[in-house]
CSV table of C-alpha atoms in Angstrom, one decimal:
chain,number,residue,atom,x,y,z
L,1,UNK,CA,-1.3,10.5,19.2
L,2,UNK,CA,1.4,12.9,19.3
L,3,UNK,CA,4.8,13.1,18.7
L,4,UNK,CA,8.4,14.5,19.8
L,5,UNK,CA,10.9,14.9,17.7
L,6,UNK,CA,13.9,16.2,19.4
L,7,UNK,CA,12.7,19.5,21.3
L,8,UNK,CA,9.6,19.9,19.0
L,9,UNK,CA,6.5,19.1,20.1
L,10,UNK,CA,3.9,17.8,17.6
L,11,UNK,CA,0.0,17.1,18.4
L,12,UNK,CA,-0.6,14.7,16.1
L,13,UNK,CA,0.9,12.0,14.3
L,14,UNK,CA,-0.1,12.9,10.6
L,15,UNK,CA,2.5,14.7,8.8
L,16,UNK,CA,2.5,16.4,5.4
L,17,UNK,CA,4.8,15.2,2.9
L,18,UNK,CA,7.2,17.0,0.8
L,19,UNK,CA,6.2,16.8,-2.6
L,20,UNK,CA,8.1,18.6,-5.7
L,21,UNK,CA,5.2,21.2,-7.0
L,22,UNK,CA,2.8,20.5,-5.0
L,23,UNK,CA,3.5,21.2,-1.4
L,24,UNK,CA,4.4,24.7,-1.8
L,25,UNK,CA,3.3,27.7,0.9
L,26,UNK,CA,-0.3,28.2,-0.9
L,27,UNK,CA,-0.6,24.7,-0.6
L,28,UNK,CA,0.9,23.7,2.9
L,29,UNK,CA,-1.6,27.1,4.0
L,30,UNK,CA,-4.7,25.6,2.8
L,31,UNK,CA,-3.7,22.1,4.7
L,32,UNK,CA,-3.3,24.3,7.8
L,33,UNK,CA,-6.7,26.0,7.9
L,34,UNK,CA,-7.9,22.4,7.8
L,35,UNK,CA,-6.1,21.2,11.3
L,36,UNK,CA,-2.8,19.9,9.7
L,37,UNK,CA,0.2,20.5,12.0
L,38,UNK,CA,3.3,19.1,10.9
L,39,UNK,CA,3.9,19.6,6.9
L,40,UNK,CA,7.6,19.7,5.0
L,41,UNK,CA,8.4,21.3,2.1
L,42,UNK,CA,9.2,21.2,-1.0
L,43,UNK,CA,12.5,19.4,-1.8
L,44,UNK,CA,15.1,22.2,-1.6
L,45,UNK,CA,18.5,21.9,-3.4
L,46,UNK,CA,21.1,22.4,-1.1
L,47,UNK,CA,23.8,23.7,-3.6
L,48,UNK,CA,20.8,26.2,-5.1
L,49,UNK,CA,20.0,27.3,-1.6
L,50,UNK,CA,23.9,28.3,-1.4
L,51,UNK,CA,24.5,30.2,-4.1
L,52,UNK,CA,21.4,32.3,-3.6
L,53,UNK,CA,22.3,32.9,0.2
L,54,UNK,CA,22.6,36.9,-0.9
L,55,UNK,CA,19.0,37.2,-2.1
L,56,UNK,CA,16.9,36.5,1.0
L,57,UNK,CA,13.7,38.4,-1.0
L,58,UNK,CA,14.4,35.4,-3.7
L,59,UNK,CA,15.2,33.1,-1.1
L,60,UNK,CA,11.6,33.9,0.4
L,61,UNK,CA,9.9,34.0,-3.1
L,62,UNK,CA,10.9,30.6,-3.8
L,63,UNK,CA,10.3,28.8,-0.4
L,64,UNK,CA,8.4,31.2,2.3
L,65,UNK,CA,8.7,32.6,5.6
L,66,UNK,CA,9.6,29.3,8.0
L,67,UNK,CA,8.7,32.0,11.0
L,68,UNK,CA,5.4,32.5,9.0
L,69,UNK,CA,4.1,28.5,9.3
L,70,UNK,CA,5.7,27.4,12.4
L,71,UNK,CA,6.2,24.1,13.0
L,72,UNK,CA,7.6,23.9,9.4
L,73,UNK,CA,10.0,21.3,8.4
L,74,UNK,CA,12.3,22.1,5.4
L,75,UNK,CA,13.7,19.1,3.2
L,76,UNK,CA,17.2,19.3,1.6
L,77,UNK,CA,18.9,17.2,-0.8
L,78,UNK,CA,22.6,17.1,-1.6
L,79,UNK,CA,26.1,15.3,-1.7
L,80,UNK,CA,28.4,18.0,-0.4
L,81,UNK,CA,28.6,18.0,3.3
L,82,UNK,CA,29.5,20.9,4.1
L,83,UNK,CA,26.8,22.5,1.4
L,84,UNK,CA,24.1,20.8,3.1
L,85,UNK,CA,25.4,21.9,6.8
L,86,UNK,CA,25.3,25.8,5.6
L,87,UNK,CA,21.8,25.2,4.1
L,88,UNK,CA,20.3,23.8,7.3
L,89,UNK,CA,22.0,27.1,8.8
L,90,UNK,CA,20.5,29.3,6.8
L,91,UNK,CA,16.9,27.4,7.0
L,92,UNK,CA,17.5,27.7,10.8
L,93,UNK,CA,18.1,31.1,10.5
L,94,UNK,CA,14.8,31.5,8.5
L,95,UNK,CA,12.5,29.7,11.2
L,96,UNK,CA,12.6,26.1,10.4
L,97,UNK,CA,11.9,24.2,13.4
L,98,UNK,CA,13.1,21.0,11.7
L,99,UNK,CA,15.4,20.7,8.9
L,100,UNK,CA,14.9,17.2,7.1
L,101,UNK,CA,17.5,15.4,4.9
L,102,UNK,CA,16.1,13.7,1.3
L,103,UNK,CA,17.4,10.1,0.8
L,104,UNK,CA,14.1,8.9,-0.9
L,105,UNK,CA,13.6,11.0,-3.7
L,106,UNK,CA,13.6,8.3,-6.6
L,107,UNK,CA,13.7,10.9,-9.5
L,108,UNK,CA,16.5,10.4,-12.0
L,109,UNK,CA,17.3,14.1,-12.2
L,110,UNK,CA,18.3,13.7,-8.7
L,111,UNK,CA,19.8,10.2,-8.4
L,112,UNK,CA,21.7,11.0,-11.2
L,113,UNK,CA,23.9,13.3,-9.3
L,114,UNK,CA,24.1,10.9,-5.6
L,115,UNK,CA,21.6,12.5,-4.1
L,116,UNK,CA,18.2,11.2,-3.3
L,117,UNK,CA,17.6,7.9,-2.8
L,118,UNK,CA,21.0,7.2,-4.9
L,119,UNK,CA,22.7,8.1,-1.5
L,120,UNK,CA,21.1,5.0,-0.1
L,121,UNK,CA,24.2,3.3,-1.8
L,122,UNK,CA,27.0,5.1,-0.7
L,123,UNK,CA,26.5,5.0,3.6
L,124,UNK,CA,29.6,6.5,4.1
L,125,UNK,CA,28.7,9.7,2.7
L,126,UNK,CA,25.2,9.6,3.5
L,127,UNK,CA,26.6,9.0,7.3
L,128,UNK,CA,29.4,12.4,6.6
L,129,UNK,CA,26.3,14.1,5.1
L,130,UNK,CA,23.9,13.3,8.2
L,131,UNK,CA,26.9,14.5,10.6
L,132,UNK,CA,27.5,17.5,8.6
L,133,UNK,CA,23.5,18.4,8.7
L,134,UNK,CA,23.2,17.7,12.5
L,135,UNK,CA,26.3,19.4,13.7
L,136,UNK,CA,25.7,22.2,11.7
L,137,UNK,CA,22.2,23.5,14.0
L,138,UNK,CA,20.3,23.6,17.0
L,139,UNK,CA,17.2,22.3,15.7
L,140,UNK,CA,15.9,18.3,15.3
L,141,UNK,CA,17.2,17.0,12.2
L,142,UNK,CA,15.4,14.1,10.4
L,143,UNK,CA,15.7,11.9,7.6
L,144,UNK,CA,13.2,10.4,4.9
L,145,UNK,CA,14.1,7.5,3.2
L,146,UNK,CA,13.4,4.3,1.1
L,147,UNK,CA,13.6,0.9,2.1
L,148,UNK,CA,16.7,0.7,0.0
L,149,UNK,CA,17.9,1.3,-3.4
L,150,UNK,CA,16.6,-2.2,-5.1
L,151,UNK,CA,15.1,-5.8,-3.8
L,152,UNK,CA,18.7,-7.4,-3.4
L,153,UNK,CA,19.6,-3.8,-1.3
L,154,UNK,CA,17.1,-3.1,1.1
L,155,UNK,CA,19.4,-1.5,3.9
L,156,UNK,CA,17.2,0.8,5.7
L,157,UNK,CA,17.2,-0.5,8.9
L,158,UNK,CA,21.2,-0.5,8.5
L,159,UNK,CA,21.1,3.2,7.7
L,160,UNK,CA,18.4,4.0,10.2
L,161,UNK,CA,20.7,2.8,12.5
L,162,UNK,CA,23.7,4.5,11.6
L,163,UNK,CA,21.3,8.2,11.8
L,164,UNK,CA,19.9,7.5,14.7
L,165,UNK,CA,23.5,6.9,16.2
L,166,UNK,CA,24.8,10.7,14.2
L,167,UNK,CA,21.5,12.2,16.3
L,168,UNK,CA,18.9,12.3,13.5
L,169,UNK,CA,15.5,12.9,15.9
L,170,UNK,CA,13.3,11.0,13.2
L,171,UNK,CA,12.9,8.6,10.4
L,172,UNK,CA,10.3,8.4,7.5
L,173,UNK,CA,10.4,5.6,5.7
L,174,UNK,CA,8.6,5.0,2.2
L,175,UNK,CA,7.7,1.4,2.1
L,176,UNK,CA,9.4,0.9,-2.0
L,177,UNK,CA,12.5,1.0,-3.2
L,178,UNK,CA,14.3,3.5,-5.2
L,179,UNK,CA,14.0,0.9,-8.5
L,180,UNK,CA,10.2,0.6,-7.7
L,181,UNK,CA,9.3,4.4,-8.3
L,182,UNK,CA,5.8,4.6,-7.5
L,183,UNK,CA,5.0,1.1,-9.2
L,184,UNK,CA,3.2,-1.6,-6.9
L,185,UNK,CA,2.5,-1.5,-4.0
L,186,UNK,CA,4.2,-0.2,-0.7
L,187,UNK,CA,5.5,-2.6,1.9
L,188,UNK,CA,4.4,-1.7,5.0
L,189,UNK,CA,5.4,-4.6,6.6
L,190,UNK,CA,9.2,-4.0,5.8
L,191,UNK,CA,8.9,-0.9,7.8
L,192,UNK,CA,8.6,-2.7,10.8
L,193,UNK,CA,12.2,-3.7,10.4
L,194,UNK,CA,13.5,-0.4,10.9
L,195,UNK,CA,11.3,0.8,13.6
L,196,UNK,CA,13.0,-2.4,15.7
L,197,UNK,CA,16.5,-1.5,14.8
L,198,UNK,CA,16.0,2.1,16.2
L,199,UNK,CA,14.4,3.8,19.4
L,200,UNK,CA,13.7,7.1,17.5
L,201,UNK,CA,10.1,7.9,16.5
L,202,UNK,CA,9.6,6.5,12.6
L,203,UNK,CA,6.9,7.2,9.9
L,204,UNK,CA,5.1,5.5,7.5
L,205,UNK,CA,4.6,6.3,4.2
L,206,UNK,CA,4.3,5.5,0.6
L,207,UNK,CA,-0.1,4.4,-0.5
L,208,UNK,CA,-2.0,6.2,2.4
L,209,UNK,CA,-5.0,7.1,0.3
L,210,UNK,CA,-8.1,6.5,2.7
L,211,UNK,CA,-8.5,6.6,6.6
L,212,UNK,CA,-8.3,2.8,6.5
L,213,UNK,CA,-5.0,2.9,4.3
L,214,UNK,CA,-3.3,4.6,7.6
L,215,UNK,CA,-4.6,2.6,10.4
L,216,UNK,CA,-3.3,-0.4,8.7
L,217,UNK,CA,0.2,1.3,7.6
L,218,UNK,CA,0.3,1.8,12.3
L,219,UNK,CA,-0.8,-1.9,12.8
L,220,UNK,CA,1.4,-3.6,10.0
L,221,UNK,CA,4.9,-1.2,10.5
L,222,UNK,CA,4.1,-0.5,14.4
L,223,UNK,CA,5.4,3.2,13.3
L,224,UNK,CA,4.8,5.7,14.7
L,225,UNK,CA,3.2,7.8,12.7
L,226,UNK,CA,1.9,8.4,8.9
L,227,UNK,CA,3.2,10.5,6.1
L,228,UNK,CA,0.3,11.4,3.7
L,229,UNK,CA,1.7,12.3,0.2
L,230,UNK,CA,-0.5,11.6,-3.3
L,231,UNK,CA,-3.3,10.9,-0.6
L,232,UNK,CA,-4.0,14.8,-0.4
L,233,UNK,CA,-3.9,16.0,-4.1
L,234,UNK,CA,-7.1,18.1,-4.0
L,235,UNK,CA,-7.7,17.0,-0.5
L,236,UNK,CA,-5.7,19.6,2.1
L,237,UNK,CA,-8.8,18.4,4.6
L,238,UNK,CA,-7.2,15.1,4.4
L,239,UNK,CA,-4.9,14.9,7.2
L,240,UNK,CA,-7.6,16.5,9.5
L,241,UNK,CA,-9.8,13.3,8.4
L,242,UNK,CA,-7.1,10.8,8.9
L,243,UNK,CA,-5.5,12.3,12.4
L,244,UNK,CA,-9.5,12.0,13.5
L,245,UNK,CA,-9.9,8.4,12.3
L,246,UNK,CA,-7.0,7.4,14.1
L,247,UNK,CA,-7.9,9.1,17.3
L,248,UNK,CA,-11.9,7.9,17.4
L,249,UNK,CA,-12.0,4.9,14.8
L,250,UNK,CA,-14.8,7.4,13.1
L,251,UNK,CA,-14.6,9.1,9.9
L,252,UNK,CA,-15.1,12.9,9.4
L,253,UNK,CA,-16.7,14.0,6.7
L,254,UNK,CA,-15.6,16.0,3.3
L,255,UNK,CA,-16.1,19.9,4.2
L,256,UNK,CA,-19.2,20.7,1.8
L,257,UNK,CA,-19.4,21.6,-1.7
L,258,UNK,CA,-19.2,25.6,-0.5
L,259,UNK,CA,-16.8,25.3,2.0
L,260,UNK,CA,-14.5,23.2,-1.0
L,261,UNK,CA,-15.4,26.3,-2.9
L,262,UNK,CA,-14.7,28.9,-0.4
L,263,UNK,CA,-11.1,27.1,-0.4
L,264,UNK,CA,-10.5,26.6,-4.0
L,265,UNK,CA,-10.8,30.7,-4.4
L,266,UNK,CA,-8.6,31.1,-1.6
L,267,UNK,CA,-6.0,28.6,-2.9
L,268,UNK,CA,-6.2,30.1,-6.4
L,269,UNK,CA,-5.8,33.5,-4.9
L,270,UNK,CA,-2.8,32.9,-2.8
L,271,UNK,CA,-0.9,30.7,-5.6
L,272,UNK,CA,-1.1,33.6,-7.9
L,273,UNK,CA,0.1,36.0,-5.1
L,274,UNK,CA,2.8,33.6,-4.5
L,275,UNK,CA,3.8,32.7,-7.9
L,276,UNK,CA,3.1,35.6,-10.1
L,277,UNK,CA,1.6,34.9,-13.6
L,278,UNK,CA,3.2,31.4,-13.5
L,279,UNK,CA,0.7,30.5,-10.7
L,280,UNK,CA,-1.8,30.2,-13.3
L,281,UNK,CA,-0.6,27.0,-15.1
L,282,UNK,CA,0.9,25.7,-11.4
L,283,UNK,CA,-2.8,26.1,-10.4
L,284,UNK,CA,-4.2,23.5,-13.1
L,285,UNK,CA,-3.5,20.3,-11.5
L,286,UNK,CA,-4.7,21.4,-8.0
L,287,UNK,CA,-7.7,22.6,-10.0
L,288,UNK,CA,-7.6,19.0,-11.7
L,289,UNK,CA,-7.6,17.5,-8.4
L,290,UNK,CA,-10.1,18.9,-6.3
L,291,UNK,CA,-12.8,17.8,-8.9
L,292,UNK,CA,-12.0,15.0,-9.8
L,293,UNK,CA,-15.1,13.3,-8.1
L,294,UNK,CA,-17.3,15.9,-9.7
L,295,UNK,CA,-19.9,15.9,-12.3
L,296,UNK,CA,-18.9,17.4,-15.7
L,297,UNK,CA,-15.2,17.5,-14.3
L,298,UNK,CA,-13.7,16.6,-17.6
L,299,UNK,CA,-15.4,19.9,-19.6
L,300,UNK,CA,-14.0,21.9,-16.7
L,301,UNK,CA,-11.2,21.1,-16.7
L,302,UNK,CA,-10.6,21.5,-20.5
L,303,UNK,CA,-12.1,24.8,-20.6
L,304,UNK,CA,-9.4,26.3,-17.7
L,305,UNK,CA,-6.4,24.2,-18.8
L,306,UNK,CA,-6.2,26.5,-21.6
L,307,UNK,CA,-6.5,30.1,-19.8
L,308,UNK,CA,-3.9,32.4,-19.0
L,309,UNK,CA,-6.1,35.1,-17.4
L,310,UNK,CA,-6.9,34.5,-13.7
L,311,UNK,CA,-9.9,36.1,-13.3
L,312,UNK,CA,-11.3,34.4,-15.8
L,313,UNK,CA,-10.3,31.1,-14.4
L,314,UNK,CA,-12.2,32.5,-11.4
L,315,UNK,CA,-14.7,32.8,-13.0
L,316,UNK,CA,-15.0,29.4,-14.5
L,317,UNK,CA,-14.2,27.9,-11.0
L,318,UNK,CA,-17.5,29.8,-9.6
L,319,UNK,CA,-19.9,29.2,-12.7
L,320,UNK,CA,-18.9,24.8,-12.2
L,321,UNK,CA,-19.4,25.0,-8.4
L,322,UNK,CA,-21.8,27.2,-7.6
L,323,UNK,CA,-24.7,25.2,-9.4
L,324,UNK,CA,-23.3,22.1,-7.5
L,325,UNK,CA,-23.3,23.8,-4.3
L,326,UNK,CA,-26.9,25.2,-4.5
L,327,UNK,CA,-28.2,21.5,-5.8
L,328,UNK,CA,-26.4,20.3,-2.2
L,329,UNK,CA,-28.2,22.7,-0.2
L,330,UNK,CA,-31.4,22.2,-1.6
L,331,UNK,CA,-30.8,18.4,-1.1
L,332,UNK,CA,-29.6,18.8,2.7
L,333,UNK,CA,-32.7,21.2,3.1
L,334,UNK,CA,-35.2,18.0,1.5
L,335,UNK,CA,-33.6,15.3,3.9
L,336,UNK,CA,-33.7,17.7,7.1
């Protein structure tokens, strides 16, 4: 199933999320060469973005080349209007296709200051902000959301309402509430109340770990589509799995133990290229992730959690999977 949002045309329904250290450009690549279409970026700061507007080179460093991973959507977070409208402008003038506005982030760092999921609680600046951001460029604008800040506020559909009225092309909705975190489980059935109070396209998101997880988010919201967030940690194939499941009701397998190999190295490789020397210790979780169905995972992962040297960690990477991916062939080779 595809979707439109605004004058962007999207192929499938499965979009990345925008996770804080994790979906960076080595990351967000890798879920690319995969079949992934739509994926958002890390959360970007709108007041940060500003006051760095005169270094483009850092600017790029940071965040990418939008122009580079087109259709990229790039998420900002504020509480100054008129700092969020000149950060869509600049995004736009980097290549974002879609410039999406955080009110779901549930982190105290950025509550703390209104911004978030905090603005959740104050409509009439979230509604200034919203206008502010859509005014301010040509592209679609969307918004990602909870389903409110607590149980005794859940006023999504209330808000939804009020964007979809200031010309925000798409909702995603996280099925928890700011005060939940990540605690419980995500009401996918509350979803369904803001995809009746609006006619734009909404997403569902929030505990899509599994093919299944999704196609029972679609049946239970009747959104529109699926955001996949913790469901890909050491999975970028993941989307590709779930946008096939949806479309045939057949599950597509995990690439093989070489090809998971032949896209570790490159995802090593292009973190370090992106990052510098800091890519090293950025690169241990995603290295944590992507075995953590593996035998022996635990020794492997102490022995690189404490290397600074890249090539070494290379090196460890190829002396735990290479003996795993020879003991797949030879099995595929007895049962053909």
């Amino acid at each position: 199933m595809s979707l439109q949002i605004g004058s962007v045309h999207v192929p499938e329904n499965v979009i990345l999320a925008p996770m804080s250290g994790v979906t960076d450009l080595p990351f967000r690549q890798q879920v690319r060469q995969f079949g992934g279409h739509l994926v958002v970026s890390e959360m970007i700061a709108s007041d940060a973005m500003t006051r760095i507007q005169r270094h483009e080179k850092e600017v790029r460093k940071m965040h990418g080349d939008c122009t580079a991973e087109s259709p990229l959507s790039v998420q900002l977070a504020g509480t100054e209007p008129d700092e969020m409208a000149e950060a869509a402008r600049m995004n736009e003038a980097r290549g974002a296709m879609i410039i999406d506005i955080n009110m779901g982030c549930p982190a105290k760092k950025v509550t703390k200051g209104y911004a978030g999921s905090a603005l959740m609680r104050d409509e009439k600046l979230a509604a200034d902000i919203i206008k502010a951001t859509v005014d301010a460029v040509s592209v679609p604008v969307t918004l990602k959301m909870r389903l409110g800040w607590d149980d005794d506020n859940r006023n999504a559909p209330t808000l939804a309402k009020i964007a979809e009225d200031l010309g925000i092309k798409m909702l995603t909705i996280h099925g928890r509430t700011r005060c939940q975190f990540y605690k419980g489980q995500a009401d996918w059935d509350a979803i369904s109340l803001v995809k009746e109070a609006v006619a734009i396209p909404v997403i569902g998101n929030g505990d899509v770990t599994s093919e299944e997880d999704a196609a029972e988010l679609l049946r239970r919201s009747g959104a529109d589509g699926v955001m996949v967030g913790r469901g890909a940690y050491g999975r970028p194939w993941f989307l590709a799995q779930v946008s096939h499941y949806l479309k045939t009701g057949e599950k597509l397998a995990a690439p093989s133990l070489e090809i998971q190999l032949k896209t570790i190295l490159r995802h090593y490789d292009a973190m370090i290229d992106h990052h510098g020397r800091q890519g090293v210790r950025i690169a241990r979780k995603h290295l944590s992730w992507y075995c953590n169905s593996l035998r022996n995972a635990t020794e492997f992962r102490r022995i690189v959690n404490v290397l600074d040297d890249p090539v070494e960690v290379k090196d460890q990477i190829k002396a735990f999977y290479e003996p795993l991916v020879e003991n797949q062939i030879k099995y595929d080779q007895q049962a053909a």
